[in-house]
Amino acid sequence: MKPQRESVECAPPEGFRRVPVRLSAIAGSYGLLVIVTLLKPFSNLFLAWGMRQFSEILALNPAVYLRAMLEPLVALGIVMQILWLLTRMSLLSVADLSFVLPVTSAGYVLSTLLGRIFLHEPVSASRWAGAILISLGAALVASTPEKTTEGAGIGK
Amino acid sequence: MKWLLLSVIVASTVVSDVLQSRGMKIAGGASTSAPGLGRVLALIASRRDLALAILCMAVSFFAFLALVQTQPISFVVPASAGSFVLETVLAKFVLRERVAARRAMGALLVAFGILLVAR
């Protein structure tokens, strides 16, 4: 006799809105959080790296921006930015902005670290302290229990 | 010029994020798969608020490019986190999200962190 499949009720992670989701979707949301957190600092690194190699100074002339976007590292950074934007928008459809912002802000420290390692930027003690304080504040926000909002009628 | 570009980044990021969050909340849960990302693209094409959010994001992006050319990334990225505090306030009053005391404390810590980074 075939065993009957049990229906399991799973609560969404803290900060995620209560929408009907499967366990795999929740795991996917956590995966998205990790992707969104990592994509931004790496795309920032490639953009900064590429822009340092770009000889012209950016002004209000759009042609200069277009030429800058053709730099290989800048182009890679742009592709990563687009992926970041789409994954983050997808994340924002299932999680609150005030949850996504702090949790993904670990990227601020990672950006500082990447700048120090790959671009050999001098990072003063106060700048390190600031980056750590930003992360601590972000972690504090992330630890708060989050009342979720309804999907429809926001801001009405 | 440095502070002007930073202000442009912060202001356009704030507007973009609030519009994105509002638009995506109204649009409903998007799948986390590749077709789900395709749906996000379709939403951007069909919703004015999301299209405006992308426009603001583009403004922020070009200001970021100009700033990061002359300023260290270890300054630009944390300093642009000024948007974080504004967005937390707007999340409460515009998006009607619950921002408790601990959440507000966290936002203040971030603000102090930004002051240290910007020194």
CSV table of C-alpha atoms in Angstrom, one decimal:
chain,number,residue,atom,x,y,z
A,1,MET,CA,0.0,0.0,0.0
A,2,LYS,CA,1.3,3.4,-1.0
A,3,PRO,CA,2.0,5.7,2.0
A,4,GLN,CA,0.0,8.9,1.9
A,5,ARG,CA,2.1,12.1,1.5
A,6,GLU,CA,1.8,14.2,4.6
A,7,SER,CA,1.1,17.9,4.1
A,8,VAL,CA,3.7,20.0,5.9
A,9,GLU,CA,3.0,23.5,6.9
A,10,CYS,CA,6.2,25.6,6.8
A,11,ALA,CA,6.5,29.1,8.2
A,12,PRO,CA,8.4,31.5,6.1
A,13,PRO,CA,11.8,32.8,7.4
A,14,GLU,CA,11.8,35.8,9.6
A,15,GLY,CA,11.2,38.9,7.5
A,16,PHE,CA,9.6,37.1,4.6
A,17,ARG,CA,6.0,37.8,3.9
A,18,ARG,CA,3.4,35.0,4.6
A,19,VAL,CA,2.7,33.8,1.1
A,20,PRO,CA,1.9,30.2,0.1
A,21,VAL,CA,5.4,28.8,-0.6
A,22,ARG,CA,7.0,25.4,-0.7
A,23,LEU,CA,10.1,24.4,1.4
A,24,SER,CA,12.2,24.5,-1.7
A,25,ALA,CA,11.1,28.1,-2.4
A,26,ILE,CA,12.2,29.1,1.1
A,27,ALA,CA,15.6,27.5,0.6
A,28,GLY,CA,15.7,29.3,-2.8
A,29,SER,CA,15.0,32.6,-1.0
A,30,TYR,CA,18.0,32.1,1.3
A,31,GLY,CA,20.1,31.2,-1.7
A,32,LEU,CA,18.9,34.5,-3.3
A,33,LEU,CA,20.0,36.4,-0.2
A,34,VAL,CA,23.5,34.9,-0.5
A,35,ILE,CA,23.7,35.7,-4.3
A,36,VAL,CA,22.4,39.3,-3.8
A,37,THR,CA,24.9,39.9,-1.0
A,38,LEU,CA,27.9,38.6,-3.0
A,39,LEU,CA,27.1,40.0,-6.4
A,40,LYS,CA,27.1,43.6,-5.4
A,41,PRO,CA,30.6,43.9,-3.9
A,42,PHE,CA,32.2,41.9,-6.7
A,43,SER,CA,30.4,44.0,-9.4
A,44,ASN,CA,31.6,47.2,-7.5
A,45,LEU,CA,35.1,45.8,-7.5
A,46,PHE,CA,35.1,45.2,-11.3
A,47,LEU,CA,33.5,48.6,-12.0
A,48,ALA,CA,36.2,50.4,-9.9
A,49,TRP,CA,39.0,48.3,-11.3
A,50,GLY,CA,37.8,49.0,-14.9
A,51,MET,CA,37.3,52.7,-14.3
A,52,ARG,CA,40.9,53.0,-12.9
A,53,GLN,CA,42.1,51.7,-16.3
A,54,PHE,CA,39.9,54.1,-18.2
A,55,SER,CA,42.0,57.0,-19.2
A,56,GLU,CA,39.3,59.7,-19.8
A,57,ILE,CA,37.7,61.6,-17.0
A,58,LEU,CA,33.9,61.1,-16.8
A,59,ALA,CA,31.9,64.3,-17.3
A,60,LEU,CA,28.4,65.1,-18.5
A,61,ASN,CA,29.2,63.8,-22.0
A,62,PRO,CA,27.2,60.6,-22.5
A,63,ALA,CA,29.7,59.4,-25.2
A,64,VAL,CA,32.5,59.1,-22.6
A,65,TYR,CA,30.2,56.9,-20.4
A,66,LEU,CA,29.5,54.7,-23.4
A,67,ARG,CA,33.2,54.3,-24.1
A,68,ALA,CA,33.8,53.5,-20.4
A,69,MET,CA,31.1,50.8,-20.6
A,70,LEU,CA,33.1,49.1,-23.3
A,71,GLU,CA,36.1,48.5,-21.0
A,72,PRO,CA,36.1,44.7,-20.4
A,73,LEU,CA,36.1,44.9,-16.6
A,74,VAL,CA,33.4,47.7,-16.6
A,75,ALA,CA,31.3,45.5,-18.9
A,76,LEU,CA,31.7,42.5,-16.5
A,77,GLY,CA,30.7,44.7,-13.6
A,78,ILE,CA,27.6,45.9,-15.5
A,79,VAL,CA,26.5,42.3,-16.3
A,80,MET,CA,26.9,41.5,-12.6
A,81,GLN,CA,24.9,44.7,-11.7
A,82,ILE,CA,22.1,43.6,-14.0
A,83,LEU,CA,22.0,40.1,-12.4
A,84,TRP,CA,22.1,41.7,-9.0
A,85,LEU,CA,19.2,44.0,-9.8
A,86,LEU,CA,17.0,41.2,-11.1
A,87,THR,CA,17.7,38.8,-8.2
A,88,ARG,CA,17.2,41.6,-5.7
A,89,MET,CA,13.9,42.5,-7.3
A,90,SER,CA,12.9,38.9,-7.1
A,91,LEU,CA,13.9,38.8,-3.5
A,92,LEU,CA,11.9,42.0,-2.8
A,93,SER,CA,8.8,40.3,-4.1
A,94,VAL,CA,8.9,37.9,-1.1
A,95,ALA,CA,10.7,39.9,1.6
A,96,ASP,CA,10.4,43.3,3.2
A,97,LEU,CA,12.8,46.1,2.1
A,98,SER,CA,13.7,46.7,5.8
A,99,PHE,CA,14.7,43.1,6.0
A,100,VAL,CA,16.6,42.9,2.7
A,101,LEU,CA,18.7,46.0,3.3
A,102,PRO,CA,20.4,45.1,6.5
A,103,VAL,CA,20.9,41.4,5.7
A,104,THR,CA,22.6,42.2,2.4
A,105,SER,CA,24.7,45.0,3.9
A,106,ALA,CA,27.5,42.5,4.8
A,107,GLY,CA,28.6,43.5,1.3
A,108,TYR,CA,29.8,46.9,2.7
A,109,VAL,CA,32.6,45.2,4.7
A,110,LEU,CA,33.3,42.8,1.8
A,111,SER,CA,33.6,45.8,-0.6
A,112,THR,CA,36.1,47.4,1.8
A,113,LEU,CA,38.1,44.1,2.0
A,114,LEU,CA,38.1,43.7,-1.8
A,115,GLY,CA,39.3,47.3,-2.3
A,116,ARG,CA,42.1,46.6,0.1
A,117,ILE,CA,43.2,43.3,-1.4
A,118,PHE,CA,42.7,43.8,-5.2
A,119,LEU,CA,43.0,47.6,-5.6
A,120,HIS,CA,45.6,48.1,-2.8
A,121,GLU,CA,43.6,50.9,-1.4
A,122,PRO,CA,44.7,52.3,1.9
A,123,VAL,CA,42.0,51.6,4.5
A,124,SER,CA,42.4,53.6,7.7
A,125,ALA,CA,41.5,52.3,11.2
A,126,SER,CA,38.5,54.6,11.4
A,127,ARG,CA,37.3,53.4,8.0
A,128,TRP,CA,37.5,49.8,9.1
A,129,ALA,CA,35.7,50.7,12.3
A,130,GLY,CA,33.0,52.4,10.3
A,131,ALA,CA,32.5,49.4,8.0
A,132,ILE,CA,32.3,47.1,11.0
A,133,LEU,CA,29.8,49.5,12.8
A,134,ILE,CA,27.6,49.5,9.6
A,135,SER,CA,27.6,45.7,9.6
A,136,LEU,CA,26.8,45.5,13.4
A,137,GLY,CA,23.9,47.9,12.9
A,138,ALA,CA,22.7,45.9,9.9
A,139,ALA,CA,22.9,42.6,12.0
A,140,LEU,CA,20.9,44.3,14.8
A,141,VAL,CA,18.2,45.3,12.4
A,142,ALA,CA,18.2,41.8,10.9
A,143,SER,CA,17.7,40.2,14.3
A,144,THR,CA,14.5,42.1,15.0
A,145,PRO,CA,11.2,40.1,14.6
A,146,GLU,CA,9.5,41.4,11.5
A,147,LYS,CA,5.8,41.9,11.1
A,148,THR,CA,5.1,41.2,7.5
A,149,THR,CA,3.1,43.4,5.2
A,150,GLU,CA,0.2,42.4,2.9
A,151,GLY,CA,0.9,42.2,-0.8
A,152,ALA,CA,-1.9,44.4,-2.0
A,153,GLY,CA,-2.7,48.0,-1.1
A,154,ILE,CA,0.7,49.0,0.1
A,155,GLY,CA,1.0,52.7,0.6
A,156,LYS,CA,-2.6,53.3,0.1
B,1,MET,CA,31.9,67.4,-6.6
B,2,LYS,CA,32.6,64.3,-4.5
B,3,TRP,CA,29.7,65.1,-2.1
B,4,LEU,CA,27.4,66.1,-4.9
B,5,LEU,CA,27.9,62.8,-6.7
B,6,LEU,CA,27.4,61.0,-3.4
B,7,SER,CA,24.1,62.9,-2.8
B,8,VAL,CA,22.9,61.9,-6.3
B,9,ILE,CA,23.8,58.2,-5.6
B,10,VAL,CA,22.0,58.2,-2.2
B,11,ALA,CA,18.9,60.1,-3.5
B,12,SER,CA,18.4,58.1,-6.6
B,13,THR,CA,19.0,54.8,-4.8
B,14,VAL,CA,16.4,55.6,-2.1
B,15,VAL,CA,13.8,56.5,-4.7
B,16,SER,CA,14.6,53.4,-6.8
B,17,ASP,CA,14.6,51.0,-3.8
B,18,VAL,CA,11.3,52.2,-2.5
B,19,LEU,CA,9.7,52.0,-5.9
B,20,GLN,CA,11.1,48.6,-6.5
B,21,SER,CA,9.9,47.3,-3.1
B,22,ARG,CA,6.4,48.8,-3.5
B,23,GLY,CA,6.1,47.5,-7.1
B,24,MET,CA,7.3,44.0,-6.3
B,25,LYS,CA,5.1,43.7,-3.3
B,26,ILE,CA,2.0,44.7,-5.3
B,27,ALA,CA,3.1,42.3,-8.2
B,28,GLY,CA,3.3,39.4,-5.8
B,29,GLY,CA,5.8,36.6,-5.1
B,30,ALA,CA,8.2,36.1,-8.0
B,31,SER,CA,9.8,32.7,-8.5
B,32,THR,CA,13.5,32.4,-7.7
B,33,SER,CA,14.2,30.4,-10.8
B,34,ALA,CA,15.5,31.6,-14.2
B,35,PRO,CA,11.9,32.0,-15.6
B,36,GLY,CA,11.2,33.9,-12.4
B,37,LEU,CA,13.9,36.4,-13.3
B,38,GLY,CA,12.3,36.6,-16.8
B,39,ARG,CA,9.1,37.5,-15.1
B,40,VAL,CA,10.8,40.3,-13.3
B,41,LEU,CA,12.0,41.6,-16.7
B,42,ALA,CA,8.4,41.4,-18.0
B,43,LEU,CA,7.2,43.3,-14.9
B,44,ILE,CA,9.7,46.1,-15.5
B,45,ALA,CA,8.5,46.4,-19.0
B,46,SER,CA,4.8,46.5,-18.0
B,47,ARG,CA,4.8,48.6,-14.8
B,48,ARG,CA,5.6,52.3,-14.8
B,49,ASP,CA,6.8,52.4,-11.2
B,50,LEU,CA,9.3,49.6,-11.8
B,51,ALA,CA,10.5,51.3,-15.0
B,52,LEU,CA,11.0,54.5,-13.1
B,53,ALA,CA,12.9,52.6,-10.4
B,54,ILE,CA,15.3,51.2,-13.1
B,55,LEU,CA,15.8,54.8,-14.4
B,56,CYS,CA,16.7,56.0,-10.9
B,57,MET,CA,19.0,53.0,-10.5
B,58,ALA,CA,20.7,54.0,-13.8
B,59,VAL,CA,21.3,57.5,-12.5
B,60,SER,CA,22.8,56.1,-9.4
B,61,PHE,CA,25.0,53.8,-11.4
B,62,PHE,CA,26.5,56.5,-13.6
B,63,ALA,CA,27.1,58.7,-10.6
B,64,PHE,CA,28.8,55.8,-8.9
B,65,LEU,CA,31.0,55.2,-12.0
B,66,ALA,CA,32.1,58.9,-12.0
B,67,LEU,CA,32.8,58.9,-8.2
B,68,VAL,CA,34.6,55.6,-8.1
B,69,GLN,CA,37.0,56.8,-10.8
B,70,THR,CA,38.6,59.3,-8.4
B,71,GLN,CA,37.6,58.1,-4.9
B,72,PRO,CA,38.6,54.8,-3.2
B,73,ILE,CA,35.9,52.1,-3.3
B,74,SER,CA,36.4,51.7,0.5
B,75,PHE,CA,35.0,55.2,0.8
B,76,VAL,CA,32.3,55.2,-1.9
B,77,VAL,CA,30.5,52.0,-1.0
B,78,PRO,CA,30.1,52.5,2.7
B,79,ALA,CA,29.4,56.2,2.4
B,80,SER,CA,26.6,55.5,-0.1
B,81,ALA,CA,25.0,53.4,2.7
B,82,GLY,CA,23.5,56.7,3.8
B,83,SER,CA,20.5,55.5,1.7
B,84,PHE,CA,20.1,52.8,4.3
B,85,VAL,CA,18.8,55.1,7.0
B,86,LEU,CA,16.5,57.1,4.7
B,87,GLU,CA,15.1,53.8,3.2
B,88,THR,CA,14.4,52.4,6.7
B,89,VAL,CA,12.4,55.6,7.5
B,90,LEU,CA,10.5,55.3,4.2
B,91,ALA,CA,9.9,51.6,4.7
B,92,LYS,CA,8.0,52.5,7.8
B,93,PHE,CA,6.0,55.5,6.5
B,94,VAL,CA,5.6,54.7,2.8
B,95,LEU,CA,5.7,50.9,2.7
B,96,ARG,CA,4.0,50.5,6.1
B,97,GLU,CA,6.7,48.0,7.3
B,98,ARG,CA,7.0,47.7,11.1
B,99,VAL,CA,10.3,49.3,12.2
B,100,ALA,CA,10.7,48.5,15.9
B,101,ALA,CA,13.1,50.2,18.4
B,102,ARG,CA,15.9,47.7,17.8
B,103,ARG,CA,15.6,48.2,14.1
B,104,ALA,CA,15.8,52.0,14.5
B,105,MET,CA,18.9,51.5,16.8
B,106,GLY,CA,20.5,49.4,14.1
B,107,ALA,CA,19.8,52.1,11.5
B,108,LEU,CA,21.5,54.7,13.9
B,109,LEU,CA,24.5,52.4,14.3
B,110,VAL,CA,24.8,52.3,10.5
B,111,ALA,CA,24.6,56.1,10.4
B,112,PHE,CA,27.5,56.4,12.9
B,113,GLY,CA,29.4,53.9,10.8
B,114,ILE,CA,28.9,56.1,7.7
B,115,LEU,CA,30.2,59.1,9.6
B,116,LEU,CA,33.4,57.2,10.5
B,117,VAL,CA,33.9,56.0,7.0
B,118,ALA,CA,33.4,59.4,5.5
B,119,ARG,CA,36.0,61.1,7.7
